[in-house]
Amino acid sequence: MSVFNQTNQHVGTQNNIVNETRNEGDTFNMSGDFRGANVNIKSTLNNVTQTIGALSNADDSLKEELSKLIQQLNDTLQQAPAEKAEAAEAVAKTAEVLVQTSAAEKPNKTLLEITGKGLLEASKAVADIMPTALKVATQIVAVVGKITGV
């Protein structure tokens, strides 16, 4: 059993999961409220921001514009209610693929078009609750188009 001493520490809401060696058939019980944990969305879009910095085929103004749009998308998706978490994650992952594809030395235009359409479709799945996501996704596709010529 592991014990965590967090005396005099302000950690907010925290769930500790301990990796222990267990015998086959043992159960692992977790307690707490795990709803709304959009950690994957934030880390996914942080990776996108790093990719934007590495874009060699874009001028600084387009990189800055794309970074701002990704941050807006991140802020919007962080507000996704639990019932839209899966759709919000799809938006984040599709945005990641779009930016990564655009960062290639010679971007695959067909893949860019497909991924751009996918981002818009994924954004429509959350547009009823977060209409900003679709607006920002549309702008992201447009900026990636300017960068890649698609």
C-alpha angles and dihedrals in degrees: 000000000000125000124200117203108204100163113161092005124125105211102154116211109355135172116199117203116186123202107222131168108250135182119251110274095029115129127228115213124197126186132193138067111298097171120121095018099150095172091129093057094052094046091045093054092043087059088051091054090053090050091052090057089057096051105126095181097059134076119236095257092057091046090052092047092049092047091052091049092049089050090051090050090049092050091049095047092049086067093057113130117235093260090059097042094104093050091046090052089051090054092050095047093047091050088051093052091047094053093042090051091049090052093063117112088243107019117215102243095199091052090047091053093047093046092046090053089046091054091052092048092048089049091053088061090066099031094098090065101021109030090169089069092065093045093050093043089054090052091048091053090049093051092047086051090055091049096048103028093241 
